[in-house]
PDB file of C-alpha atoms in Angstrom:
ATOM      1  CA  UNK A   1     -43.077  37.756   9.501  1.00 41.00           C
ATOM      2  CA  UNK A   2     -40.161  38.878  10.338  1.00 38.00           C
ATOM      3  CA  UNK A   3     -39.994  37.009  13.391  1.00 39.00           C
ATOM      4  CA  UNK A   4     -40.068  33.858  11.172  1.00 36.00           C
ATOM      5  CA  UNK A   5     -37.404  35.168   8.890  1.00 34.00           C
ATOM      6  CA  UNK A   6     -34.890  35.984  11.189  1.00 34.00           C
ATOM      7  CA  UNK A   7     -36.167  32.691  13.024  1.00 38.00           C
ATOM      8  CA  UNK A   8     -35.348  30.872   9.939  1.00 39.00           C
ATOM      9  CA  UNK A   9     -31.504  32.750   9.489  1.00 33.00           C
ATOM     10  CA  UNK A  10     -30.777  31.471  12.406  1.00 35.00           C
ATOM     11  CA  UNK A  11     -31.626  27.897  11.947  1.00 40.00           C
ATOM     12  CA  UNK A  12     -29.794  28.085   8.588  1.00 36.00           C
ATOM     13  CA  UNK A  13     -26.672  29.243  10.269  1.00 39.00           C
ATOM     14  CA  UNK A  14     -26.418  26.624  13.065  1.00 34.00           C
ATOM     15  CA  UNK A  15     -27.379  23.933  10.378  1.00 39.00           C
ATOM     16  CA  UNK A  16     -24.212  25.683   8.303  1.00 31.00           C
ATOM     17  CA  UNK A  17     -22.250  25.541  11.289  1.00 36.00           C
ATOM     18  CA  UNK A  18     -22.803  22.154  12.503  1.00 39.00           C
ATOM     19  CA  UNK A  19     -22.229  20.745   8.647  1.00 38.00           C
ATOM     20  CA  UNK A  20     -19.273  22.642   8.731  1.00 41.00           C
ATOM     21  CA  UNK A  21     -17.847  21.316  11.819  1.00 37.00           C
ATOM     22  CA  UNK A  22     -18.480  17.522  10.694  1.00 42.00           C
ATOM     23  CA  UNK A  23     -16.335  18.346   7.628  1.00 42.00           C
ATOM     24  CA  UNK A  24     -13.483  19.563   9.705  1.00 48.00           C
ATOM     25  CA  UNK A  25     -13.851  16.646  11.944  1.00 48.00           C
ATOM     26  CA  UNK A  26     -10.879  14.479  11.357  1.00 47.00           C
ATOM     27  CA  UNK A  27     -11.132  11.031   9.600  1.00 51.00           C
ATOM     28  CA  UNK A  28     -10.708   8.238  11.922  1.00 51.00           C
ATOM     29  CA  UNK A  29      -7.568   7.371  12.140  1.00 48.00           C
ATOM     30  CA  UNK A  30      -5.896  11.036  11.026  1.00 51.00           C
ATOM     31  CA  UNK A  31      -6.795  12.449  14.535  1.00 52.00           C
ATOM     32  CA  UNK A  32      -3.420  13.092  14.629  1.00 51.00           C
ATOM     33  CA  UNK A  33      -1.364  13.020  11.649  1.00 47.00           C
ATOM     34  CA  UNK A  34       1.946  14.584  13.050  1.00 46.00           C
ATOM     35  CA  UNK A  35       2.166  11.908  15.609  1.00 48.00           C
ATOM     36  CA  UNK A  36       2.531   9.454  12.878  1.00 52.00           C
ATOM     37  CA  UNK A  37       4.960  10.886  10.930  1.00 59.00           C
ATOM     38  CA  UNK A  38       8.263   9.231  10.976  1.00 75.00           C
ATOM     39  CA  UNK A  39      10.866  10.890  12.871  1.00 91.00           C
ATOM     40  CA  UNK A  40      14.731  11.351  12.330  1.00 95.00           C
ATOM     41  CA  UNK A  41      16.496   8.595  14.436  1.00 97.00           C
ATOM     42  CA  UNK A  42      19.071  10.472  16.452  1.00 97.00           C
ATOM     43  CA  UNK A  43      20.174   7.081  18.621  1.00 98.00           C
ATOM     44  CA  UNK A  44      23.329   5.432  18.991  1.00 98.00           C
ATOM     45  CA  UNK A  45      24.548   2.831  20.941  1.00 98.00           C
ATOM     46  CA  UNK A  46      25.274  -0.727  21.251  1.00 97.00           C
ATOM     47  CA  UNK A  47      23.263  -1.669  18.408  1.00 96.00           C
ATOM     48  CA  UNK A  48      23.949   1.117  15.558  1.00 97.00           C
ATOM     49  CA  UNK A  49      23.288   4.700  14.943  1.00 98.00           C
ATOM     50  CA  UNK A  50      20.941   6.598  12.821  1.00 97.00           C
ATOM     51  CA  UNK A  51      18.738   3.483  11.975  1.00 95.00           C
ATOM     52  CA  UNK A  52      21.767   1.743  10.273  1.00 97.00           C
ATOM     53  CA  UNK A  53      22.143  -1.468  12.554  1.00 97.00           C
ATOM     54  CA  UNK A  54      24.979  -3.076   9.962  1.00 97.00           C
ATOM     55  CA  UNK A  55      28.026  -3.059   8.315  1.00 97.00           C
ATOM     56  CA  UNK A  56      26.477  -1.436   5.022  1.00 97.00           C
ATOM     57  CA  UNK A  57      27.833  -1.099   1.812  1.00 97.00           C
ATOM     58  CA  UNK A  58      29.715   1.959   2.171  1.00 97.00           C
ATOM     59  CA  UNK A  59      27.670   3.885  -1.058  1.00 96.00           C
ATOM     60  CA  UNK A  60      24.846   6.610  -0.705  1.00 97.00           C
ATOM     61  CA  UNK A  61      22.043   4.055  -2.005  1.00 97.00           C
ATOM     62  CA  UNK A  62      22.233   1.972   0.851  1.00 97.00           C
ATOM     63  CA  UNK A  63      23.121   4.256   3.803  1.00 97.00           C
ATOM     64  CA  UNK A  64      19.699   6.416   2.513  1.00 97.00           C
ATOM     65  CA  UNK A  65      17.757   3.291   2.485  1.00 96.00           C
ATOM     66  CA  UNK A  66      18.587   2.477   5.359  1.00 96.00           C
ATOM     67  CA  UNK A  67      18.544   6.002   6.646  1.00 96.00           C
ATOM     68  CA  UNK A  68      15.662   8.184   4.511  1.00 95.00           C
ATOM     69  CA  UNK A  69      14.748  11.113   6.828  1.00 96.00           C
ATOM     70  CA  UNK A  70      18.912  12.375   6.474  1.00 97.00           C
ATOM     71  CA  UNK A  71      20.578  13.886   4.358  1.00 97.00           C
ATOM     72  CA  UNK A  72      23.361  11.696   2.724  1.00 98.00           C
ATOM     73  CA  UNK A  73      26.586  12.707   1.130  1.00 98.00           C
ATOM     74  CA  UNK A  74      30.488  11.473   0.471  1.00 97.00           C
ATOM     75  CA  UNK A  75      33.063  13.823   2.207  1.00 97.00           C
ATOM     76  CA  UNK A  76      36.648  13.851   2.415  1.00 95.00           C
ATOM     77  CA  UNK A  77      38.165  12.865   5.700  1.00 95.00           C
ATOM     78  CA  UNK A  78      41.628  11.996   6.708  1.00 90.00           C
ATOM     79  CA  UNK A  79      42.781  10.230  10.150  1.00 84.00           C
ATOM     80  CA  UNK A  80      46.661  10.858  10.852  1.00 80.00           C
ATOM     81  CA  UNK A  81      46.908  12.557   7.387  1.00 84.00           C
ATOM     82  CA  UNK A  82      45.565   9.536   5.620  1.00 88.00           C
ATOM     83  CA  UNK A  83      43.131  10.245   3.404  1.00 92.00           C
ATOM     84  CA  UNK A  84      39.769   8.546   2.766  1.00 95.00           C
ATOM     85  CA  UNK A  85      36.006   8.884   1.481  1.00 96.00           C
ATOM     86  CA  UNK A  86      33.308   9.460   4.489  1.00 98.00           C
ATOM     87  CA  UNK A  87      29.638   9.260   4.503  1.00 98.00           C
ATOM     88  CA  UNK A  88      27.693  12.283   6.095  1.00 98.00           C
ATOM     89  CA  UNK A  89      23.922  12.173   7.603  1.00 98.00           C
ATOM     90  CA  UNK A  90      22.962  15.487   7.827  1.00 98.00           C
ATOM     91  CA  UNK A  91      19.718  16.990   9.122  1.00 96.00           C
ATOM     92  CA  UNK A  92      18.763  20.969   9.103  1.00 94.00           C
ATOM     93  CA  UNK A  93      22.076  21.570   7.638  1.00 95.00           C
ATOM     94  CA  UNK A  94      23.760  19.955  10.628  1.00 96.00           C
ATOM     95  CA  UNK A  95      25.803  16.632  10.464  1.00 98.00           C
ATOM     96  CA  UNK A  96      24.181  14.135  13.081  1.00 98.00           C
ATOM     97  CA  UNK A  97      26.560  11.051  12.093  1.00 98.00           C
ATOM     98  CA  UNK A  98      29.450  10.366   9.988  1.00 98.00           C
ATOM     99  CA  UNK A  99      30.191   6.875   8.879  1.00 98.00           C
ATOM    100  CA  UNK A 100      33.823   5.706   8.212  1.00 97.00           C
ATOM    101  CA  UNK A 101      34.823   3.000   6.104  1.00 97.00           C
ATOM    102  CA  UNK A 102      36.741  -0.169   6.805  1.00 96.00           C
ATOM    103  CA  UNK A 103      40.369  -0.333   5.607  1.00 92.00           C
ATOM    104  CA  UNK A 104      39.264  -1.573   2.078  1.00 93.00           C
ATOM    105  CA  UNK A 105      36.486   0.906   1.432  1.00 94.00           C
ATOM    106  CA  UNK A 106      34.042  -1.612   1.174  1.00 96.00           C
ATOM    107  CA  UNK A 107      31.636  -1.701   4.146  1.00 97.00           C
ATOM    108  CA  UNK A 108      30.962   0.542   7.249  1.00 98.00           C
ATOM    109  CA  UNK A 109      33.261   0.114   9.612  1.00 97.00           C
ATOM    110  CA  UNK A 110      32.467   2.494  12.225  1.00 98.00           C
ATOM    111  CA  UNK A 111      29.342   5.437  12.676  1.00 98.00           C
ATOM    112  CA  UNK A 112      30.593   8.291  14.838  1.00 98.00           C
ATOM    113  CA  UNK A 113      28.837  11.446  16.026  1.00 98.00           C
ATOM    114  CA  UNK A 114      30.003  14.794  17.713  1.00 98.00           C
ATOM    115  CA  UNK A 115      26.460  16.407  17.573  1.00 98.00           C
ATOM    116  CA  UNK A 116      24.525  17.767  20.162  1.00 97.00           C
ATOM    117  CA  UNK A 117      21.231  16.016  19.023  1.00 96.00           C
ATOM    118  CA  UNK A 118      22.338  12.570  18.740  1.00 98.00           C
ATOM    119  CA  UNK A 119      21.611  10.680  21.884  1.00 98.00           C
ATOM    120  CA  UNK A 120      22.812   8.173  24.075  1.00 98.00           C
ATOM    121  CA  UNK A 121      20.461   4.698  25.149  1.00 96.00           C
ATOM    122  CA  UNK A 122      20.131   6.811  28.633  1.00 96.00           C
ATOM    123  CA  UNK A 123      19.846  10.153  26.832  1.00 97.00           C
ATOM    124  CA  UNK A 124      22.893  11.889  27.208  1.00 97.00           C
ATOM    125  CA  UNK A 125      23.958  13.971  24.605  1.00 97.00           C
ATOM    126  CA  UNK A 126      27.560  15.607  23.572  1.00 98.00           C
ATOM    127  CA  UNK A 127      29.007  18.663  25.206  1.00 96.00           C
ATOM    128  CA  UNK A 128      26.873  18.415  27.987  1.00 96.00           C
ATOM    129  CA  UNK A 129      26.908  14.661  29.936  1.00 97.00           C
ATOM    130  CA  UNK A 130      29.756  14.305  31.962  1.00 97.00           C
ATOM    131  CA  UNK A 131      31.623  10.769  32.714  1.00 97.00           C
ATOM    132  CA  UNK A 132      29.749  11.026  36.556  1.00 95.00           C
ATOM    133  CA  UNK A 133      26.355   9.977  34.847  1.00 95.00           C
ATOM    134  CA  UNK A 134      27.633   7.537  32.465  1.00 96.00           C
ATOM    135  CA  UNK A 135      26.087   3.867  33.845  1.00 96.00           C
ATOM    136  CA  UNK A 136      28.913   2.270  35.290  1.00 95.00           C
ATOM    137  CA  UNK A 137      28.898  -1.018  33.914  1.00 96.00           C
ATOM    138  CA  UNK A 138      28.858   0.548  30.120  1.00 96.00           C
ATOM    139  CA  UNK A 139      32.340   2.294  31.017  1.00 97.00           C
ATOM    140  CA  UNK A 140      34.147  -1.105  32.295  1.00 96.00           C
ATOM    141  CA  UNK A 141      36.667  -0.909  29.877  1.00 98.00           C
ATOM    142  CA  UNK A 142      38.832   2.823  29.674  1.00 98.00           C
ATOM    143  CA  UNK A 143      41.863   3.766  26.877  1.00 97.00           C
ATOM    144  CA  UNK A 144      43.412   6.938  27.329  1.00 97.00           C
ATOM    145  CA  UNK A 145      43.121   8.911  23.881  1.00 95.00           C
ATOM    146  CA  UNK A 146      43.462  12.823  22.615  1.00 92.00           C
ATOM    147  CA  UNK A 147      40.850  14.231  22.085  1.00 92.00           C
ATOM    148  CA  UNK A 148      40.860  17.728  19.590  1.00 88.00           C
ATOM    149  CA  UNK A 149      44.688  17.813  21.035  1.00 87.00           C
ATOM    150  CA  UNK A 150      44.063  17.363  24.245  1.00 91.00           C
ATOM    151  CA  UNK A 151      43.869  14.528  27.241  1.00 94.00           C
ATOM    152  CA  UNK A 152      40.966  12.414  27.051  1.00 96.00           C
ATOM    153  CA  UNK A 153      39.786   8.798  27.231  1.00 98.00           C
ATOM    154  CA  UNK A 154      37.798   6.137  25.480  1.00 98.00           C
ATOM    155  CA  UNK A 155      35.200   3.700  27.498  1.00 98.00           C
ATOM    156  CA  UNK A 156      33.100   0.855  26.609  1.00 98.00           C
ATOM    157  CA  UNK A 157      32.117  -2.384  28.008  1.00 98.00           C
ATOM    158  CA  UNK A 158      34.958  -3.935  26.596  1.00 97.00           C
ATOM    159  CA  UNK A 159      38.080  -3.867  24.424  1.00 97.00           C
ATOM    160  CA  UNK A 160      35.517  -5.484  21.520  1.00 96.00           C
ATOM    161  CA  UNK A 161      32.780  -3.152  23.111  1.00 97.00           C
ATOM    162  CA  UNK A 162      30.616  -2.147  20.325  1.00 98.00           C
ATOM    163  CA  UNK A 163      29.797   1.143  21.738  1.00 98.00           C
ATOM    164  CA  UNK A 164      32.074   4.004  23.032  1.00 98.00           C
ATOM    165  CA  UNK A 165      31.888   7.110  24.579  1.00 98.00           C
ATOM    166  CA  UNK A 166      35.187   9.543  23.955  1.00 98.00           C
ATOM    167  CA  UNK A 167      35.112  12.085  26.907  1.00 98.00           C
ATOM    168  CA  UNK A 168      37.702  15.395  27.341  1.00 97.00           C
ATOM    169  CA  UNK A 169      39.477  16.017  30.627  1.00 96.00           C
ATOM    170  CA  UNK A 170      38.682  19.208  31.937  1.00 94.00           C
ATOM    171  CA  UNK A 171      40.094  22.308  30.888  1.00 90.00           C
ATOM    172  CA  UNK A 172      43.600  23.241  32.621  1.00 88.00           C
ATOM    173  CA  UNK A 173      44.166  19.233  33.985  1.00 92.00           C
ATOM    174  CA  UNK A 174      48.185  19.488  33.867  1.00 90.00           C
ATOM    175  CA  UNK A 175      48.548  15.664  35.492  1.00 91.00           C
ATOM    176  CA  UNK A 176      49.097  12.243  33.785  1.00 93.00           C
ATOM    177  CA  UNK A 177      46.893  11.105  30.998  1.00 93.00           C
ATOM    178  CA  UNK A 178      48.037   8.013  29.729  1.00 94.00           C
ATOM    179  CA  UNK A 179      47.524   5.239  31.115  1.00 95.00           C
ATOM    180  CA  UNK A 180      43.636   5.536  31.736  1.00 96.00           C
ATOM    181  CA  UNK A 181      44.723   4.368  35.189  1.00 94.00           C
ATOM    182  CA  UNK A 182      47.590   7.352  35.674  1.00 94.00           C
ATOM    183  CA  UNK A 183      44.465  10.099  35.386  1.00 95.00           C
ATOM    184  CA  UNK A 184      43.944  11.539  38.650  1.00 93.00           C
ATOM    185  CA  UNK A 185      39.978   9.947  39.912  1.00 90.00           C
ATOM    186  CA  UNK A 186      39.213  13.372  41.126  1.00 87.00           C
ATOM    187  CA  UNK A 187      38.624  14.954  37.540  1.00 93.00           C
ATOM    188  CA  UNK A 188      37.595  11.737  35.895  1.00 93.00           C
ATOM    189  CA  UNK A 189      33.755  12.300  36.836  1.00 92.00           C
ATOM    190  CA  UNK A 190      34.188  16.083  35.553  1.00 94.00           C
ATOM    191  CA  UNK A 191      35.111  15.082  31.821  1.00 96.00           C
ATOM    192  CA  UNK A 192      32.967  16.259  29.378  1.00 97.00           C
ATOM    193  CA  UNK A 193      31.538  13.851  26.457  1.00 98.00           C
ATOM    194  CA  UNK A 194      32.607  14.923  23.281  1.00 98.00           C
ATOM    195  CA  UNK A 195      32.271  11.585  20.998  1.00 98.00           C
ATOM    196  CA  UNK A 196      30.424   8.657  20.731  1.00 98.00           C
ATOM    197  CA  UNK A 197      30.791   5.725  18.552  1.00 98.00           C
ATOM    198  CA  UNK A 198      29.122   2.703  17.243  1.00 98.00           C
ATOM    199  CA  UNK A 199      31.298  -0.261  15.988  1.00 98.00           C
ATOM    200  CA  UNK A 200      30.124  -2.207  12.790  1.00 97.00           C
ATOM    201  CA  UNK A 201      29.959  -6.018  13.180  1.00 95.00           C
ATOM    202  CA  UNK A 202      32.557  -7.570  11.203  1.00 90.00           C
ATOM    203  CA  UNK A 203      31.662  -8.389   7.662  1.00 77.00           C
TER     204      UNK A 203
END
């Protein structure tokens, strides 16, 4: 008798089990529901930044819209003392891009990022790619510019490029900086990326 009991326990538990592990089992379709959650777009290049492939109104409503997974707010900015009204994406805190307006305030004009986890079409990333890995026919076209105060340059595939990398000369360079074509060649592959920016088309 007890035999059969204990016989019978057993066979309840497995049954348990097993009905237990088919409710677990994921629906089809949900195997794995992480992989289909969207995920923040941290791209920029030729053909926008962030998910914003336009020259947007230059208002929250249609930079989240076109942008959901950020954080969007107005910020003061100034270039050469000249005040004017930017738009932040933010993620964890962190601003990814800021978009600038164009000189009427209208539309987007320009998206620019200095953030490590924005990324480049080949991946590289601020702070760390240097001008040696850029691809070569993305950097035809080079401007000399300051960058944070000091010597740096500008580079896209043109002078209507739509897409620009802004790159620092190293640390302690003492030679000429302007024009592009006055920087000495041998630091040139040693400058650090510290910018990049998407142009707007023209509205």
């Amino acid at each position: 008798m007890q035999r059969i009991f204990l016989a019978g326990f057993v066979a309840l538990g497995l049954a348990l089990a097993a009905c237990g592990q088919q409710q677990q089992a994921p629906a089809p379709g949900e195997e794995n529901p992480a992989a289909s959650a969207p995920t923040l777009n941290v791209n920029i290049g030729p053909d926008g930044a962030g998910g914003i492939t336009s020259a947007l109104s230059m208002d929250l409503e249609s930079v989240r819209a076109a942008a959901p997974l950020y954080d969007v707010a107005l910020v003061e900015d100034q270039v050469e003392g000249q005040p004017f009204v930017a738009i932040t994406l933010s993620s964890g805190g962190q601003e990814v891009f800021r978009a600038l307006p164009t000189s009427d305030g209208r539309h987007i004009h320009a998206i620019v990022t200095r953030s490590t986890q924005a990324k480049s079409p080949t991946q590289e990333s601020v702070g760390a790619a240097r001008f040696a890995v850029a691809p070569p026919e993305q950097v035809e076209f080079c401007l000399s510019e300051f960058v944070d105060g000091a010597a740096g340059f500008a580079c896209s595939t043109a002078a209507d490029g739509t897409f620009w990398r802004v790159y620092k000369l190293p640390d302690g360079y003492d030679g000429p900086s302007d024009p592009f074509d006055a920087i000495d060649p041998d630091v040139l592959h040693d400058a650090t990326l510290s910018e990049m920016r998407w142009i707007a088309p023209r509205v």
